[in-house]
Coordinates of C-alpha atoms in Angstrom, one line a residue:
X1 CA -92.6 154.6 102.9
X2 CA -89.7 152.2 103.5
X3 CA -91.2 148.9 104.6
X4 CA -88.5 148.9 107.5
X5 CA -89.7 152.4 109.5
X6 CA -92.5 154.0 110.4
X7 CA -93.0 157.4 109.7
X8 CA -91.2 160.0 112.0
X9 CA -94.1 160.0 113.9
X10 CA -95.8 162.8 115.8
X11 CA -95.5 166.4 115.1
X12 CA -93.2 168.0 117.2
X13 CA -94.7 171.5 117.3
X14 CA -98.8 170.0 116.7
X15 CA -101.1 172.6 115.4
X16 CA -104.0 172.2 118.3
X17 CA -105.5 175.4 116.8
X18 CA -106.3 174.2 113.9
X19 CA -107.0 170.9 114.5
X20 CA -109.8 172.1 117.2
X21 CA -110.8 174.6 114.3
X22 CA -111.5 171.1 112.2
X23 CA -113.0 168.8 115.3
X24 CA -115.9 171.3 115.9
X25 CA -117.1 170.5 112.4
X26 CA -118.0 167.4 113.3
X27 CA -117.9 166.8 117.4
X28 CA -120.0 168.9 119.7
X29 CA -118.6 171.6 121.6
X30 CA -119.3 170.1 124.7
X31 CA -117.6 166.9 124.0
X32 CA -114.3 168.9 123.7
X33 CA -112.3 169.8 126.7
X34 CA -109.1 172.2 126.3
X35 CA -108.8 174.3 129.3
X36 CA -106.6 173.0 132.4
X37 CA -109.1 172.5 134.8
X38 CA -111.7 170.4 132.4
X39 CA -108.6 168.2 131.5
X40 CA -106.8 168.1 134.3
X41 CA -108.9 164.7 135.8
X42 CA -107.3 162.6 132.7
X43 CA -103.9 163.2 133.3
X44 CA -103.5 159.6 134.3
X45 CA -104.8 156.0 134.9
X46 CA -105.4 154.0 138.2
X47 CA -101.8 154.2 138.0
X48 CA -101.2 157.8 139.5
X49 CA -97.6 157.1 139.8
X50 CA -97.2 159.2 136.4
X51 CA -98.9 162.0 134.9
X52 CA -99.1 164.2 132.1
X53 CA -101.9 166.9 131.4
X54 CA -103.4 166.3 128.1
X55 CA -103.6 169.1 125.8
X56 CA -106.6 168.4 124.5
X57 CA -109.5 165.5 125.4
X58 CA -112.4 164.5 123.1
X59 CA -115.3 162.6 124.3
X60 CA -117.7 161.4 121.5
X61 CA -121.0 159.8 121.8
X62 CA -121.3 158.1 118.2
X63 CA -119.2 156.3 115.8
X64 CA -119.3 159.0 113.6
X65 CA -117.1 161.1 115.9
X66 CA -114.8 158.9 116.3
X67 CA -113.7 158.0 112.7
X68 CA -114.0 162.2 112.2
X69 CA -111.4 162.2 115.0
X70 CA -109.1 160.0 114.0
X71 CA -108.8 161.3 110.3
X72 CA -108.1 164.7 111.8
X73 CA -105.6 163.9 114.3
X74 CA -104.3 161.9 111.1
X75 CA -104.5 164.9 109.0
X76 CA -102.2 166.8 111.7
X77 CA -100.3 164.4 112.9
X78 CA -101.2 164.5 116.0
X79 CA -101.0 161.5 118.2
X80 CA -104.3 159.7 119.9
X81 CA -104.5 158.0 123.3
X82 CA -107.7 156.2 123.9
X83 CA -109.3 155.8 127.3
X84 CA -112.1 153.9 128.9
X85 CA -112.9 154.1 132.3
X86 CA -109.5 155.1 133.2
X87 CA -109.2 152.2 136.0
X88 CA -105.9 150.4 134.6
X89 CA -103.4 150.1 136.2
X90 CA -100.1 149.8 133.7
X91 CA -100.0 154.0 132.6
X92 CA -101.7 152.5 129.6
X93 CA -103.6 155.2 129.0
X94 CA -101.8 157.8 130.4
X95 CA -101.8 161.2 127.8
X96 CA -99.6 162.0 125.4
X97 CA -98.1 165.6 125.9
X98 CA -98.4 166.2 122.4
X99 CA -101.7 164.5 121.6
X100 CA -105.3 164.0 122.1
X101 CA -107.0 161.8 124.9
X102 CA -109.9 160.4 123.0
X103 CA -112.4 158.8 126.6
X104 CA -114.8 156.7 125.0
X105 CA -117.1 156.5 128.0
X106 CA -120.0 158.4 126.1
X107 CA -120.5 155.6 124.1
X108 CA -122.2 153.5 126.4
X109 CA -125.1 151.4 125.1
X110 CA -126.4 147.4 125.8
X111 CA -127.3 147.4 121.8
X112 CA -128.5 143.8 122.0
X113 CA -128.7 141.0 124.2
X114 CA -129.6 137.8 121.9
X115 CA -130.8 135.1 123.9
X116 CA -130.3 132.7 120.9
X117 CA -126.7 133.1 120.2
X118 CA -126.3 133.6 124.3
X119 CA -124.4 136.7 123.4
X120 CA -124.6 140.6 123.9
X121 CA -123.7 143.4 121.6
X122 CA -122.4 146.3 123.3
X123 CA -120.6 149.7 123.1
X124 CA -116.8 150.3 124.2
X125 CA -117.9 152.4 127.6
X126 CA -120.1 149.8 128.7
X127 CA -119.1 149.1 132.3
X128 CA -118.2 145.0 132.9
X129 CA -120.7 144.2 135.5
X130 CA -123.5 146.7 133.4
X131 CA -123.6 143.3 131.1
X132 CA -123.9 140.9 133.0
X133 CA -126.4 143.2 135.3
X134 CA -128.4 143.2 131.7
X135 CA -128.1 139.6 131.1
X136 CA -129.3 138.2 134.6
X137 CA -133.0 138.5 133.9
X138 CA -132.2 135.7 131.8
X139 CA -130.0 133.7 133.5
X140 CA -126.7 134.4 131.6
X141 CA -124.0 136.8 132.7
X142 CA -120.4 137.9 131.4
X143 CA -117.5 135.7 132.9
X144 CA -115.0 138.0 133.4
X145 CA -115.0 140.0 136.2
X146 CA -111.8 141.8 137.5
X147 CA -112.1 143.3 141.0
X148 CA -112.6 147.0 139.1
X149 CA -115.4 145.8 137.3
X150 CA -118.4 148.1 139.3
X151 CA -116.0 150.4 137.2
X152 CA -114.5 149.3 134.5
X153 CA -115.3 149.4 130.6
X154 CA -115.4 146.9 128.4
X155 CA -113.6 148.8 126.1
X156 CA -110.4 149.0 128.5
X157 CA -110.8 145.3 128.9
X158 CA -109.9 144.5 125.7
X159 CA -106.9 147.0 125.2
X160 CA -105.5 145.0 128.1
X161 CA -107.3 141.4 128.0
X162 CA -108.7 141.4 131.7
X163 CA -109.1 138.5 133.9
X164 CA -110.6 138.0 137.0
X165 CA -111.1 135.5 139.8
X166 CA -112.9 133.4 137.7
X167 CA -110.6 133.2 134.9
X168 CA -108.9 130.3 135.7
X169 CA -112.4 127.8 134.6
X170 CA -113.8 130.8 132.4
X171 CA -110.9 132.5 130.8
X172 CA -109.6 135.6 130.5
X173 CA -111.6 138.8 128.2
X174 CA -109.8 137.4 125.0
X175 CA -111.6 133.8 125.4
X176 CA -115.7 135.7 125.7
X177 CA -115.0 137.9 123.0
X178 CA -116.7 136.5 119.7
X179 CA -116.6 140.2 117.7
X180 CA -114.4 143.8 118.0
X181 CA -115.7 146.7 115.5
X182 CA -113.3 149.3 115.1
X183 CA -111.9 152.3 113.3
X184 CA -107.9 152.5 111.9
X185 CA -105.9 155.4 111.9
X186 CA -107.2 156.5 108.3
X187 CA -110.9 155.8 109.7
X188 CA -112.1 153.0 108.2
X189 CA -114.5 150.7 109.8
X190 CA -112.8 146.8 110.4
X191 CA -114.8 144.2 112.0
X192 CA -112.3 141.7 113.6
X193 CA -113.7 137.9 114.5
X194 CA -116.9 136.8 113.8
X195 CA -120.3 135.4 115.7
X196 CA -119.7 131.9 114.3
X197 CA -117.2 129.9 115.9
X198 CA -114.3 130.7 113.6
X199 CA -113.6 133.1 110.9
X200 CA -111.7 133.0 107.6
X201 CA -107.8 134.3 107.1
X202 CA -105.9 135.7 109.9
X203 CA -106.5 135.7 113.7
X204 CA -106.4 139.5 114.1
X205 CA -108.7 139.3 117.2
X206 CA -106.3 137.6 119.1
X207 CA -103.9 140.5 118.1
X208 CA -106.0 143.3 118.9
X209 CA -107.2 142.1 121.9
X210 CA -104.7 143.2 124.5
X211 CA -103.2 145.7 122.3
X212 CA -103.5 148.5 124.5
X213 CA -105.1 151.1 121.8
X214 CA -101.9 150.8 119.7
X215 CA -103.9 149.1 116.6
X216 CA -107.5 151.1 116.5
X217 CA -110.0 152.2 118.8
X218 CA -113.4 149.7 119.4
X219 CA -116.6 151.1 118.8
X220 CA -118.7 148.0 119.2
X221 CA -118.1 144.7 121.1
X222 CA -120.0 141.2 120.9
X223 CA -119.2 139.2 123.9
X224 CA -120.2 135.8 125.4
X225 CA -123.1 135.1 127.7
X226 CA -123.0 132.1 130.1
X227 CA -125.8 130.5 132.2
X228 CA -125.5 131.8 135.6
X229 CA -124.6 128.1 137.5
X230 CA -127.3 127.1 139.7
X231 CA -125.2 126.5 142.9
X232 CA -122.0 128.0 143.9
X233 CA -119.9 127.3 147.2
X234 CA -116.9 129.0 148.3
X235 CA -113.9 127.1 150.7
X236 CA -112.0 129.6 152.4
X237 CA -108.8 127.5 153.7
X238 CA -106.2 128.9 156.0
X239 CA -102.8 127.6 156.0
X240 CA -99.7 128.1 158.7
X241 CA -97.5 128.8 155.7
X242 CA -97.0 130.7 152.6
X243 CA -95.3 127.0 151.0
X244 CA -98.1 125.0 152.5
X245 CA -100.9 127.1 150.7
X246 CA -98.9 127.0 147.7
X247 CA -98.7 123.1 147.7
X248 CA -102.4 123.1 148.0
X249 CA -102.9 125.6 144.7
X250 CA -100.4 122.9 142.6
X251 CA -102.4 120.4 144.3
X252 CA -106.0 121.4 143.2
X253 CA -104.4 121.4 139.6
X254 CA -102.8 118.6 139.6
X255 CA -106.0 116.7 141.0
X256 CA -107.7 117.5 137.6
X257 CA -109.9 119.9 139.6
X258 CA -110.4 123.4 138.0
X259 CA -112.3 125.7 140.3
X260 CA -114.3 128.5 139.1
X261 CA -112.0 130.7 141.2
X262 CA -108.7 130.1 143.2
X263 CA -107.4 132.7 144.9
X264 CA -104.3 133.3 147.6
X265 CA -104.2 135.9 149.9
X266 CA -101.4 136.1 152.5
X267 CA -100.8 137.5 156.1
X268 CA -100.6 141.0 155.5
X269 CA -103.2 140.8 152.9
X270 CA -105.6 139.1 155.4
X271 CA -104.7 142.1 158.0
X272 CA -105.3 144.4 156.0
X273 CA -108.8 143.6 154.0
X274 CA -110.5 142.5 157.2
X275 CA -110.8 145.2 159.0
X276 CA -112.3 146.9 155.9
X277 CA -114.3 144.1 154.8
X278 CA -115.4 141.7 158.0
X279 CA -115.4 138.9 155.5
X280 CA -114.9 136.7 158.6
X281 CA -111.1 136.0 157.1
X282 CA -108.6 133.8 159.7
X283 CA -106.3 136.5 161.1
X284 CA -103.8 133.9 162.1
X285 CA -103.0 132.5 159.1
X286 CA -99.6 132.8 157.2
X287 CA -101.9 132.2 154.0
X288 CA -105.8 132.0 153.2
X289 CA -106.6 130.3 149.7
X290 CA -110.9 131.1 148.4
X291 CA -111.5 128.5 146.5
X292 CA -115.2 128.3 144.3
X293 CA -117.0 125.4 142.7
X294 CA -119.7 125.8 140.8
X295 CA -122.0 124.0 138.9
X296 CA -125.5 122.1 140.0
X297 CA -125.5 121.5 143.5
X298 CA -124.9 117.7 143.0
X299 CA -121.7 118.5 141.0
X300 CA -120.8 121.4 143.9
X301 CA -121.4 119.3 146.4
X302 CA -119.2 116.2 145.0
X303 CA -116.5 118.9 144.0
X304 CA -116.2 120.8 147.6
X305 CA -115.5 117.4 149.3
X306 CA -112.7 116.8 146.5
X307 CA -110.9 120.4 147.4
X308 CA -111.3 119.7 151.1
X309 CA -109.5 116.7 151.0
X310 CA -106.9 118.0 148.8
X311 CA -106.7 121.1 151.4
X312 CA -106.3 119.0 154.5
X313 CA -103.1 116.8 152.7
X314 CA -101.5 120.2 152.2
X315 CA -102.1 120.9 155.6
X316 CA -105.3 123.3 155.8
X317 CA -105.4 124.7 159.5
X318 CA -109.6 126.0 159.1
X319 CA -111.5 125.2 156.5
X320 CA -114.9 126.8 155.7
X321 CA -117.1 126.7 153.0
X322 CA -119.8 129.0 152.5
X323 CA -123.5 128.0 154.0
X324 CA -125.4 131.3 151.6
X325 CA -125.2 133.3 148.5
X326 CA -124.5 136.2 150.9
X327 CA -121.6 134.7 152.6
X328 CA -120.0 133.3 149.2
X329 CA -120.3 136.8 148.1
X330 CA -118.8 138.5 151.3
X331 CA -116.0 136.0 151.0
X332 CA -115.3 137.6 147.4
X333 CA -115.6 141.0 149.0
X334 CA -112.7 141.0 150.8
X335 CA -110.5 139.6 147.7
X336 CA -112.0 142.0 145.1
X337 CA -111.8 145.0 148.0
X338 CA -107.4 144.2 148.6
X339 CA -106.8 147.3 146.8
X340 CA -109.2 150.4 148.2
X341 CA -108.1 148.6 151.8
X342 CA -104.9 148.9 150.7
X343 CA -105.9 152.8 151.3
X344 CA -106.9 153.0 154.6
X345 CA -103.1 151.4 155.8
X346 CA -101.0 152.9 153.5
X347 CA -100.9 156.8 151.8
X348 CA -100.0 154.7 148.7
X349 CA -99.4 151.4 147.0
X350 CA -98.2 150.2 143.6
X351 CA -99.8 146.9 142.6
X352 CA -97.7 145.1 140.5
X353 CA -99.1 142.4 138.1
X354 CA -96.2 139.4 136.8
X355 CA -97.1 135.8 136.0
X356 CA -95.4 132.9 136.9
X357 CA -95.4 129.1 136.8
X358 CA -97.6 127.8 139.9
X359 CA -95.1 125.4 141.3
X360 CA -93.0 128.4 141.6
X361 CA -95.5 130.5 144.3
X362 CA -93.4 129.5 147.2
X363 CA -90.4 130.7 146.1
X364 CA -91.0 133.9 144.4
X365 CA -93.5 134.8 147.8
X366 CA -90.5 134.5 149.4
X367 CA -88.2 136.3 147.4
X368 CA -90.5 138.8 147.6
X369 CA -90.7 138.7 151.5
X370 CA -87.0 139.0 151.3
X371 CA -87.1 142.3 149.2
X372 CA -89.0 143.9 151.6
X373 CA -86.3 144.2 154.0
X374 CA -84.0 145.0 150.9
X375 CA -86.1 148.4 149.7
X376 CA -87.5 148.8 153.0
X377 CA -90.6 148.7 152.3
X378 CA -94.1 146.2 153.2
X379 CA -95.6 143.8 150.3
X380 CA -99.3 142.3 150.4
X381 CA -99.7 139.6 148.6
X382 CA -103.5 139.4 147.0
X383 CA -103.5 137.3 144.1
X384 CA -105.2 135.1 141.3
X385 CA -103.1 131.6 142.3
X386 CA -104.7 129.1 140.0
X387 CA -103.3 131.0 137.2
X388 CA -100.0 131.9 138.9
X389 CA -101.0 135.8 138.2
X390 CA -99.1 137.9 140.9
X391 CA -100.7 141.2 142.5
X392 CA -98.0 142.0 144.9
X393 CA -99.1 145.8 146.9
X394 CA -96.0 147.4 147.5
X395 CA -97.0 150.2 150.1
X396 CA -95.0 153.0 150.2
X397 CA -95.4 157.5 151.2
X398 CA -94.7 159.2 148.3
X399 CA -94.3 162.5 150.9
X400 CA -91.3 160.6 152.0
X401 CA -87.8 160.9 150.1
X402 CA -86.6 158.3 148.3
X403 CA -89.6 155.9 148.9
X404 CA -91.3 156.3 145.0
X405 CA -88.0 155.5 143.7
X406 CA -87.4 152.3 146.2
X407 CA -91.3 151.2 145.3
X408 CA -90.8 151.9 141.6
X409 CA -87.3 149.2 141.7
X410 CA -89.0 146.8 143.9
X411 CA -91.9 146.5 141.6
X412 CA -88.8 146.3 138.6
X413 CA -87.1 143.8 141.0
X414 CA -90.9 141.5 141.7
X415 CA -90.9 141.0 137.3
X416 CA -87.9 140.2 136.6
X417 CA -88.2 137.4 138.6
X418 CA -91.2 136.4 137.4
X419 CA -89.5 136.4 134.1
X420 CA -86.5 134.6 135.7
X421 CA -88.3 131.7 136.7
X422 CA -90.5 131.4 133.5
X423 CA -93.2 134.0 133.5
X424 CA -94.1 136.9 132.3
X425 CA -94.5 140.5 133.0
X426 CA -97.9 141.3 132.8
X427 CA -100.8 139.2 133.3
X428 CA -104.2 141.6 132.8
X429 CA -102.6 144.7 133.7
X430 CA -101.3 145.7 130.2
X431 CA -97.5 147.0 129.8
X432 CA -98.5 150.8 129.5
X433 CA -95.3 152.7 130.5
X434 CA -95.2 150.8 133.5
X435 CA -93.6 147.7 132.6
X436 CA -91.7 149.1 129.1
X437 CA -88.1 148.3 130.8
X438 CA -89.1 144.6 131.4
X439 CA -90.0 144.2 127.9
X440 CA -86.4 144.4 127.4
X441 CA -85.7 141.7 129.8
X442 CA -88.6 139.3 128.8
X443 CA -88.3 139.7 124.9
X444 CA -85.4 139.3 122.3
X445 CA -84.8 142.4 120.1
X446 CA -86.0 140.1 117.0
X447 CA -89.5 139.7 119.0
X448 CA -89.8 143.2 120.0
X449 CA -89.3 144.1 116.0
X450 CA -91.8 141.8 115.5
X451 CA -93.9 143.8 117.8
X452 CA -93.2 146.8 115.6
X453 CA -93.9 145.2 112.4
X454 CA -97.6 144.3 113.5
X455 CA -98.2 147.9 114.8
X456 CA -96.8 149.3 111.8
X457 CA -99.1 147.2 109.7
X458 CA -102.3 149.1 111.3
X459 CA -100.6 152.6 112.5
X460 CA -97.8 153.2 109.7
X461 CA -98.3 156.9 111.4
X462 CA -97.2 155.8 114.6
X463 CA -100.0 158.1 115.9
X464 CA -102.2 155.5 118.1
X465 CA -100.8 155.5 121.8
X466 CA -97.4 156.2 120.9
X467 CA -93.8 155.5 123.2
X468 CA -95.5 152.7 125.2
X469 CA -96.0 149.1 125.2
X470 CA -92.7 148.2 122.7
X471 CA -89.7 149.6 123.6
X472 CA -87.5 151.4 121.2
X473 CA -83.8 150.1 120.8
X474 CA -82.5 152.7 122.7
X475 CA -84.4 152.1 125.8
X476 CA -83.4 148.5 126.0
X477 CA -79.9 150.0 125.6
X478 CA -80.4 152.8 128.1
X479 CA -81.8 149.8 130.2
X480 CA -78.7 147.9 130.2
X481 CA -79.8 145.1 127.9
X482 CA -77.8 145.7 125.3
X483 CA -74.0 146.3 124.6
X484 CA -73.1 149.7 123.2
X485 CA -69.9 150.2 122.6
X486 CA -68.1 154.0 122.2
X487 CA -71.9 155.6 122.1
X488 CA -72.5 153.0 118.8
X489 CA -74.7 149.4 118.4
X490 CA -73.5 146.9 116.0
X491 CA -74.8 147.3 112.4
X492 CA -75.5 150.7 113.7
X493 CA -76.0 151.4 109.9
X494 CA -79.3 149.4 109.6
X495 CA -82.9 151.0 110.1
X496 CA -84.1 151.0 113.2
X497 CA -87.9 151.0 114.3

């Protein structure tokens, strides 16, 4: 094979027949689901905005049927999408029409949780919060913890390096990952990382994670345990403005103070959650801001009067701070719960996830405020602020004409500016298909081949979650991006990826 192109990638007519002929060799019949209605419930992500019906899904409950998958849908050229828990939120691991969807939620096992090493050794489909649940009897838990993570698998957090509110003192998944085991395309077994601080040669952790199941699929996981801090307080501070709240986030920082969380909600964010919530939220603020210290009470207590004073500079109209566990808890409720309230207001809403410098909050909040009126449509604002990671909930009918296509350009419209004032377009969300345009916008041709090279250097196939995540040339010129000239590119006579 030509060092410059992958192969031609996936069958265009795939031989299902006979690959299912060859699958029931090795994978029970019951963990193979080909008719409509048995398939039919994986024909997306939390991202519903786009679909496609998988022709065929396999869900295998050992290692063993994994690699035997991946060697067949090799041996027929038949592209593979992996899926977890199916809670993300980018199209990442929406089906390929000519593939398999391989859901590794069967393999779902706490193998070991080592109290020396503080660390745990689980399985792919092992839900986020199922760890740290596992770890608490001895006083260590899991740090991250997006607001899916009742839900969500461990697995999926690595294809898309999940955060959480407490990723801004803790890190995101990439930082309490020590260990990935997984299987190539040819299915071999690769153990990325190591349990000792630092391992020899390249960092292909760092690569995988996030990778979005373009690279391999994980069979095994070793993650960090923490101790569970003996205190914890939450501030909730309101604010008569959107700028004034965002002063008090660059504030915090700048103060040398990193909270354990820092998150913003705004008006219409407020208005909505607490209804649905009755977190006790101030319903006439312009802008609440939870802010969480943790630590032993003496280093809690020093810390909360530090962000109080910091909030009342900025110009804090209420401040708050947490008198229980419970009520530090049902303050977090109403943050991690934005989205399923987001339901009961709206028929639907696209939550968009862009990055951005934090002195820039106030002015892309109100950009954003401004393109409301432009597509006609509301924005809540619900969002991890001491990181500058955006959640904007664009609410929108999809019964109504026209309003899927306004929601889809705001969203298109909400990253570019991120990427326009020095951020990025994804955060924790992953690119999926979601955010493939932007990638066009955010990333020089010369980077995006880059991009290629890496994924060519696990999949030459071009079989593992195929058409997402790094646009092709064409799209970037379909996209605008790029000058074509009479239907032709320069150097049109090179290979293209």
């Amino acid at each position: 094979m030509n060092d410059t192109t992958m192969s031609s990638g996936p069958n265009p007519a795939p031989d299902f027949a006979g690959l299912l002929a060859r699958l029931k060799a090795d994978v029970p019949d019951h963990c193979i689901l080909s008719k409509v209605e048995d398939t039919r419930p994986y024909e997306c992500d939390g991202l519903s905005l786009y679909r496609c019906l998988p022709p065929v899904v396999v869900l295998p409950e050992t290692e063993a049927q994994v690699i035997a998958v991946l060697q067949a849908c090799k041996a027929f050229n038949i592209p593979i999408v992996a899926r977890g828990a199916g809670t993300g939120l980018s199209g990442g691991a929406m089906p390929h029409a000519q593939g398999i969807l391989l859901g590794l939620a069967k393999l779902n096992r706490i193998k070991k949780i080592d109290l020396e090493s503080a660390t745990a050794i689980v399985e792919p489909g092992v839900r986020n919060l199922a760890i740290s649940e596992a770890a608490a009897p001895y006083g260590l838990y899991y740090a991250p913890d997006p607001s899916s993570q009742i839900a969500c698998s461990i697995g999926g957090n690595i294809a898309e390096n999940s955060g959480g509110v407490h990723c801004l003192k803790y890190g995101l998944t990439i930082h309490n990952v020590l260990q990935v085991r997984m299987i190539t395309i040819d299915g071999e077994v690769v153990e990325l990382g190591s349990g000792a601080p630092d391992s020899p040669g390249l960092d292909l952790l760092a690569a995988f994670i996030g990778s979005e199941g373009m690279l391999g699929i994980v069979t095994e996981v070793t993650v960090r345990l923490i101790p569970k801090p003996s205190c914890a307080q939450v501030i909730m501070a309101s604010f008569a403005s959107v700028d004034a709240a965002s002063l008090a986030v660059t504030n915090i920082i700048a103060g040398g103070i990193i909270p354990a969380g820092l998150e913003m909600m705004d008006k219409r964010a407020v208005h909505m959650v607490e209804p649905f919530v009755k977190a006790g939220y101030d319903l006439d603020a312009a802008a609440i801001l939870l802010c969480e210290s943790d630590g032993t009470a003496e280093e809690v207590s020093d810390e909360v009067a530090r962000m109080e004073q910091v909030f009342r500079l900025a110009g804090a109209t209420r401040l708050q701070v947490s008198g229980s566990e419970d009520e530090r808890l049902l303050f977090w409720a109403g943050r991690k719960n934005a989205f399923p309230a987001a339901g009961r207001v709206s028929p639907d809403y696209y939550c968009m996830d862009g990055t951005i410098p934090r002195r820039h909050l106030g002015r892309v909040l109100g950009a954003i405020e401004q393109m409301e009126d432009e597509y006609s449509l509301r924005c809540a604002n619900v969002f991890h602020a001491g990181d500058g990671n955006l959640h904007p909930l664009i609410m929108f009918d999809s019964n109504q004409p026209g309003d899927v296509e306004r929601a889809e350009k705001f969203g298109a419209a909400i990253l570019e500016l991120c990427v326009e004032v020095g951020g990025t377009v994804t955060g924790e969300h992953g690119v999926g298909i979601e955010k493939i345009d932007q990638m066009c916008i955010q990333f020089t041709r010369e980077e995006l081949d880059f991009f290629s090279a890496l994924k060519r250097g696990f999949d030459p196939y071009g079989l593992l979650n195929p058409d997402k995540v790094i646009p092709v040339l064409a799209r970037c010129a379909e996209y605008g991006k790029m000058h074509v000239h009479s239907g032709q590119i320069r150097f049109s006579d090179l290979p293209r990826f």
